[in-house]
Amino acid sequence: MELYHYTTLESFFKMLSGAGESGFLGMELSNYMYSKDASGEPYGLSILRKAIGMYELNHQIPAESSKVEVPFFRNDRRMLVGPEQEMYIYPLTECQDSMPWWKAAGKSAVQVAIGLDYKALVEYCMNNNKFLLKCKYDDAAVMDVFVKQFESEYDTFDFDEEHSRFSIRTKFFSMMYNACLELKDPALSDEKEWRIASFVSPQEADYVFKNGLIEPIEILKLPSSVLKSICIRANEHFELIISGILGLLEKEGFDPELIEIRKSALQ
């Protein structure tokens, strides 16, 4: 099984040449709170909030005692309450050669899909304290799970106007992280998204100036065994592109014979 990441030839060049070490792909994980699906209150957290309301309805908890408005974020900071760590993600998909995942970056940009070996990714994540997550699109089923979890978790958190409070045994933090990282709008189910996820403190993150913002990122070094295929969107310079890729692969310590290179069927 392969999982795919859709990018541009320029970005792929940076992955191959930017790891700083032969035989590795340099992958830039984005801070989740800077992603489009995290604008406002992330979709998953809105479902978690509804689950709190459903639990309270089922248990006839009065409005004056409701926890529906519990703050998920620290004051003046796009960071979840709880441990001082931020979420970083790298989007992947099961979709091969799929139009919704080709990212238009101008007519001059050559578009590329890289195929990553699932088993090699799992092994890497297990050995490096990372997570490989399959996104969930059935919000009703997930909300039902959350409501059941509140049977044991509802009494472990509270809040007032000044701050949130949590008991030492709470798993509410995990519920928030799971809601953000795994749950997506059912309208996007055709994307079949997976994510490499990581948790990093602000002090350990790298920072770049991007899109007019100072944005925290994390750089992963994936071993060459993870890269299994390269698919290139139809382009008049296809042969020259392939030639350059093959040369760069060899220079950076990859074995081109172990990597399938093909032209996309999409025009």
Coordinates of N, CA and C in Angstrom, one line a residue, residues 32-153:
Y32 N -0.6 22.8 12.8 CA -2.0 22.6 12.4 C -2.9 23.8 12.5
M33 N -2.6 24.7 13.5 CA -3.4 25.9 13.7 C -3.2 26.9 12.6
Y34 N -2.2 26.7 11.7 CA -2.0 27.6 10.5 C -2.7 27.0 9.3
S35 N -3.3 25.9 9.4 CA -4.0 25.3 8.2 C -5.4 25.8 8.0
K36 N -5.9 25.6 6.8 CA -7.2 26.2 6.4 C -8.3 25.6 7.3
D37 N -8.3 24.3 7.6 CA -9.4 23.7 8.3 C -9.3 24.0 9.8
A38 N -8.3 24.8 10.2 CA -8.3 25.2 11.6 C -8.7 26.7 11.8
S39 N -9.1 27.3 10.7 CA -9.5 28.7 10.9 C -10.8 28.8 11.7
G40 N -10.9 29.8 12.6 CA -12.0 29.8 13.5 C -11.8 28.6 14.5
E41 N -12.9 28.0 14.8 CA -12.8 26.8 15.7 C -12.7 25.6 14.7
P42 N -11.7 24.8 14.8 CA -11.5 23.6 13.9 C -12.8 22.7 13.9
Y43 N -13.1 22.1 12.8 CA -14.3 21.3 12.6 C -14.4 20.3 13.7
G44 N -13.3 19.6 14.0 CA -13.4 18.5 15.0 C -13.7 19.0 16.3
L45 N -13.2 20.2 16.7 CA -13.6 20.7 18.0 C -15.0 21.1 18.1
S46 N -15.6 21.5 17.0 CA -17.0 21.9 17.0 C -17.9 20.6 17.3
I47 N -17.4 19.5 16.8 CA -18.1 18.2 17.0 C -17.9 17.8 18.5
L48 N -16.7 18.0 19.0 CA -16.5 17.7 20.4 C -17.4 18.6 21.3
R49 N -17.6 19.8 21.0 CA -18.4 20.7 21.7 C -19.9 20.3 21.7
K50 N -20.3 19.8 20.5 CA -21.7 19.3 20.4 C -21.9 18.0 21.2
A51 N -20.8 17.2 21.3 CA -20.8 16.0 22.1 C -21.0 16.3 23.6
I52 N -20.4 17.4 24.1 CA -20.6 17.9 25.5 C -22.1 18.2 25.7
G53 N -22.6 19.0 24.7 CA -24.0 19.3 24.8 C -25.0 18.1 24.8
M54 N -24.6 17.1 24.0 CA -25.4 15.9 23.9 C -25.4 15.1 25.2
Y55 N -24.2 15.0 25.8 CA -24.0 14.3 27.1 C -24.9 15.0 28.1
E56 N -24.8 16.4 28.1 CA -25.6 17.1 29.1 C -27.1 17.0 28.9
L57 N -27.5 16.9 27.7 CA -28.9 16.7 27.4 C -29.4 15.3 27.9
N58 N -28.5 14.3 27.6 CA -28.9 12.9 28.0 C -28.9 12.8 29.5
H59 N -28.2 13.6 30.3 CA -28.1 13.5 31.7 C -28.8 14.6 32.4
Q60 N -29.6 15.4 31.6 CA -30.5 16.5 32.1 C -29.7 17.4 33.0
I61 N -28.5 17.8 32.6 CA -27.7 18.8 33.3 C -28.2 20.2 33.0
P62 N -28.5 21.0 34.0 CA -29.1 22.3 33.8 C -28.1 23.2 33.1
A63 N -28.7 24.2 32.4 CA -27.9 25.2 31.6 C -26.9 25.9 32.4
E64 N -27.3 26.2 33.7 CA -26.3 27.0 34.5 C -25.1 26.2 34.9
S65 N -25.2 24.9 34.8 CA -24.0 24.0 35.1 C -23.3 23.5 33.8
S66 N -23.7 24.0 32.7 CA -23.2 23.5 31.4 C -21.7 23.8 31.2
K67 N -21.0 22.9 30.5 CA -19.6 23.0 30.2 C -19.4 23.2 28.7
V68 N -20.5 23.4 28.0 CA -20.5 23.5 26.5 C -19.5 24.6 26.0
E69 N -19.4 25.7 26.8 CA -18.6 26.8 26.4 C -17.2 26.8 26.9
V70 N -16.8 25.6 27.4 CA -15.4 25.4 27.9 C -14.4 25.9 26.8
P71 N -13.4 26.8 27.2 CA -12.5 27.2 26.2 C -11.5 26.1 25.8
F72 N -11.3 25.9 24.5 CA -10.3 24.9 24.1 C -8.9 25.5 23.9
F73 N -8.8 26.8 23.8 CA -7.5 27.5 23.6 C -7.1 28.3 24.7
R74 N -5.8 28.5 24.8 CA -5.2 29.4 25.8 C -5.6 30.9 25.4
N75 N -5.6 31.7 26.4 CA -5.9 33.1 26.1 C -4.9 33.8 25.2
D76 N -5.4 34.4 24.1 CA -4.5 35.1 23.1 C -3.5 34.2 22.5
R77 N -3.8 33.0 22.4 CA -2.8 32.0 21.8 C -3.5 30.9 21.0
R78 N -3.1 30.6 19.8 CA -3.7 29.5 19.1 C -3.0 28.2 19.5
M79 N -3.2 27.9 20.8 CA -2.6 26.7 21.3 C -3.7 26.1 22.2
L80 N -3.9 24.8 22.1 CA -4.9 24.1 23.0 C -4.5 24.2 24.5
V81 N -5.5 24.3 25.3 CA -5.2 24.3 26.8 C -4.6 22.9 27.1
G82 N -3.9 22.9 28.2 CA -3.2 21.7 28.6 C -1.7 21.8 28.4
P83 N -1.1 20.6 28.1 CA 0.4 20.6 27.9 C 0.8 21.6 26.9
E84 N 2.0 22.3 27.1 CA 2.4 23.3 26.1 C 3.1 22.6 25.0
Q85 N 2.3 22.1 24.1 CA 2.8 21.5 22.8 C 1.8 21.8 21.7
E86 N 2.4 21.9 20.5 CA 1.6 22.2 19.4 C 1.5 21.0 18.4
M87 N 0.5 21.0 17.6 CA 0.3 19.9 16.6 C 0.9 20.3 15.3
Y88 N 1.6 19.3 14.7 CA 2.2 19.5 13.4 C 1.7 18.3 12.5
I89 N 1.4 18.6 11.2 CA 0.8 17.6 10.3 C 1.5 17.7 9.0
Y90 N 1.5 16.5 8.3 CA 1.9 16.4 6.9 C 0.8 15.6 6.2
P91 N 0.1 16.2 5.3 CA -1.1 15.6 4.6 C -0.7 14.5 3.6
L92 N -1.4 13.4 3.6 CA -1.2 12.3 2.6 C -2.6 11.9 2.2
T93 N -2.7 11.1 1.2 CA -4.0 10.6 0.7 C -3.8 9.2 0.1
E94 N -4.9 8.4 0.2 CA -5.0 7.2 -0.5 C -5.2 7.4 -2.0
C95 N -5.6 8.6 -2.4 CA -6.0 8.8 -3.8 C -4.8 8.9 -4.7
Q96 N -4.8 8.0 -5.7 CA -3.7 8.0 -6.7 C -4.2 8.7 -8.0
D97 N -3.4 9.6 -8.5 CA -3.7 10.3 -9.7 C -5.1 10.9 -9.7
S98 N -5.4 11.6 -8.6 CA -6.7 12.1 -8.4 C -6.8 13.7 -8.5
M99 N -7.6 14.2 -9.3 CA -7.7 15.6 -9.6 C -7.8 16.5 -8.4
P100 N -8.7 16.1 -7.4 CA -8.8 17.0 -6.2 C -7.5 17.3 -5.5
W101 N -6.6 16.4 -5.6 CA -5.4 16.5 -4.8 C -4.2 17.1 -5.6
W102 N -4.4 17.4 -6.9 CA -3.4 18.2 -7.6 C -3.5 19.6 -7.2
K103 N -2.5 20.2 -6.7 CA -2.5 21.6 -6.2 C -2.0 22.5 -7.2
A104 N -2.9 23.4 -7.7 CA -2.5 24.3 -8.8 C -1.7 25.4 -8.1
A105 N -0.5 25.6 -8.8 CA 0.4 26.6 -8.3 C 0.9 27.5 -9.4
G106 N 0.0 27.8 -10.3 CA 0.4 28.6 -11.5 C 0.7 27.6 -12.7
K107 N 0.5 28.1 -13.9 CA 0.6 27.3 -15.1 C 2.0 26.8 -15.3
S108 N 3.0 27.5 -14.7 CA 4.4 27.1 -15.0 C 4.9 26.1 -14.0
A109 N 4.1 25.8 -12.9 CA 4.5 24.8 -11.9 C 4.3 23.4 -12.4
V110 N 5.3 22.6 -12.3 CA 5.2 21.2 -12.6 C 4.7 20.4 -11.4
Q111 N 3.6 19.7 -11.5 CA 2.9 19.1 -10.4 C 3.4 17.6 -10.3
V112 N 3.6 17.2 -9.0 CA 4.2 15.9 -8.7 C 3.4 15.2 -7.6
A113 N 3.2 13.9 -7.7 CA 2.7 13.1 -6.6 C 3.7 12.1 -6.2
I114 N 4.2 12.1 -4.9 CA 5.1 11.2 -4.5 C 4.4 10.1 -3.7
G115 N 4.8 8.8 -4.0 CA 4.1 7.7 -3.3 C 5.0 7.2 -2.2
L116 N 4.5 7.1 -1.0 CA 5.3 6.7 0.2 C 4.8 5.3 0.7
D117 N 5.7 4.4 1.0 CA 5.4 3.1 1.4 C 4.8 3.1 2.8
Y118 N 3.6 2.5 2.9 CA 2.8 2.5 4.2 C 3.6 1.8 5.3
K119 N 4.1 0.6 5.1 CA 4.8 -0.1 6.1 C 6.0 0.6 6.6
A120 N 6.8 1.2 5.7 CA 8.0 2.0 6.0 C 7.6 3.2 6.8
L121 N 6.5 3.8 6.5 CA 6.1 5.0 7.3 C 5.7 4.6 8.7
V122 N 4.9 3.5 8.8 CA 4.5 3.0 10.2 C 5.8 2.8 11.0
E123 N 6.8 2.1 10.4 CA 8.0 1.8 11.2 C 8.7 3.1 11.6
Y124 N 8.8 4.0 10.7 CA 9.4 5.3 11.0 C 8.7 6.0 12.1
C125 N 7.4 6.1 12.1 CA 6.6 6.8 13.1 C 6.8 6.1 14.5
M126 N 6.8 4.8 14.5 CA 6.9 4.1 15.7 C 8.2 4.3 16.4
N127 N 9.3 4.5 15.6 CA 10.6 4.6 16.1 C 11.0 6.1 16.4
N128 N 10.1 7.0 16.0 CA 10.5 8.4 16.1 C 9.4 9.2 16.8
N129 N 8.5 8.6 17.6 CA 7.5 9.2 18.4 C 6.6 10.1 17.5
K130 N 6.3 9.6 16.3 CA 5.3 10.3 15.4 C 4.1 9.4 15.3
F131 N 3.1 10.0 14.6 CA 1.8 9.2 14.5 C 1.4 9.3 13.1
L132 N 0.9 8.1 12.6 CA 0.3 8.0 11.2 C -1.2 7.8 11.4
L133 N -2.0 8.8 11.1 CA -3.4 8.8 11.4 C -4.3 8.8 10.1
K134 N -5.3 8.0 10.2 CA -6.3 8.0 9.1 C -7.5 8.9 9.5
C135 N -7.8 9.9 8.7 CA -8.8 10.8 9.0 C -10.2 10.2 9.0
K136 N -11.1 10.6 9.9 CA -12.4 10.1 10.0 C -13.4 11.1 9.5
Y137 N -14.4 10.7 8.7 CA -15.4 11.6 8.1 C -16.8 11.3 8.6
D138 N -17.0 10.4 9.5 CA -18.3 10.1 10.0 C -18.5 10.8 11.3
D139 N -18.9 12.1 11.3 CA -18.9 12.8 12.5 C -20.0 12.3 13.5
A140 N -21.1 11.7 13.0 CA -22.1 11.2 13.9 C -21.5 10.1 14.7
A141 N -20.8 9.2 14.1 CA -20.2 8.0 14.8 C -19.1 8.5 15.8
V142 N -18.3 9.5 15.4 CA -17.3 10.0 16.3 C -17.9 10.7 17.5
M143 N -19.0 11.5 17.2 CA -19.7 12.2 18.3 C -20.2 11.2 19.3
D144 N -20.7 10.1 18.8 CA -21.3 9.0 19.7 C -20.2 8.5 20.6
V145 N -19.0 8.3 20.0 CA -17.8 7.9 20.8 C -17.5 8.9 21.9
F146 N -17.4 10.2 21.5 CA -17.1 11.2 22.5 C -18.2 11.2 23.6
V147 N -19.4 11.1 23.3 CA -20.5 11.1 24.3 C -20.2 10.0 25.3
K148 N -19.9 8.8 24.8 CA -19.6 7.7 25.7 C -18.4 7.9 26.5
Q149 N -17.4 8.6 26.0 CA -16.2 8.9 26.7 C -16.5 9.9 27.9
F150 N -17.4 10.7 27.7 CA -17.8 11.7 28.7 C -18.4 11.0 29.9
E151 N -18.8 9.8 29.8 CA -19.3 9.0 31.0 C -18.2 9.0 32.1
S152 N -16.9 8.9 31.6 CA -15.8 8.9 32.6 C -15.0 10.3 32.7
E153 N -15.2 11.1 31.6 CA -14.4 12.3 31.5 C -15.1 13.6 31.9

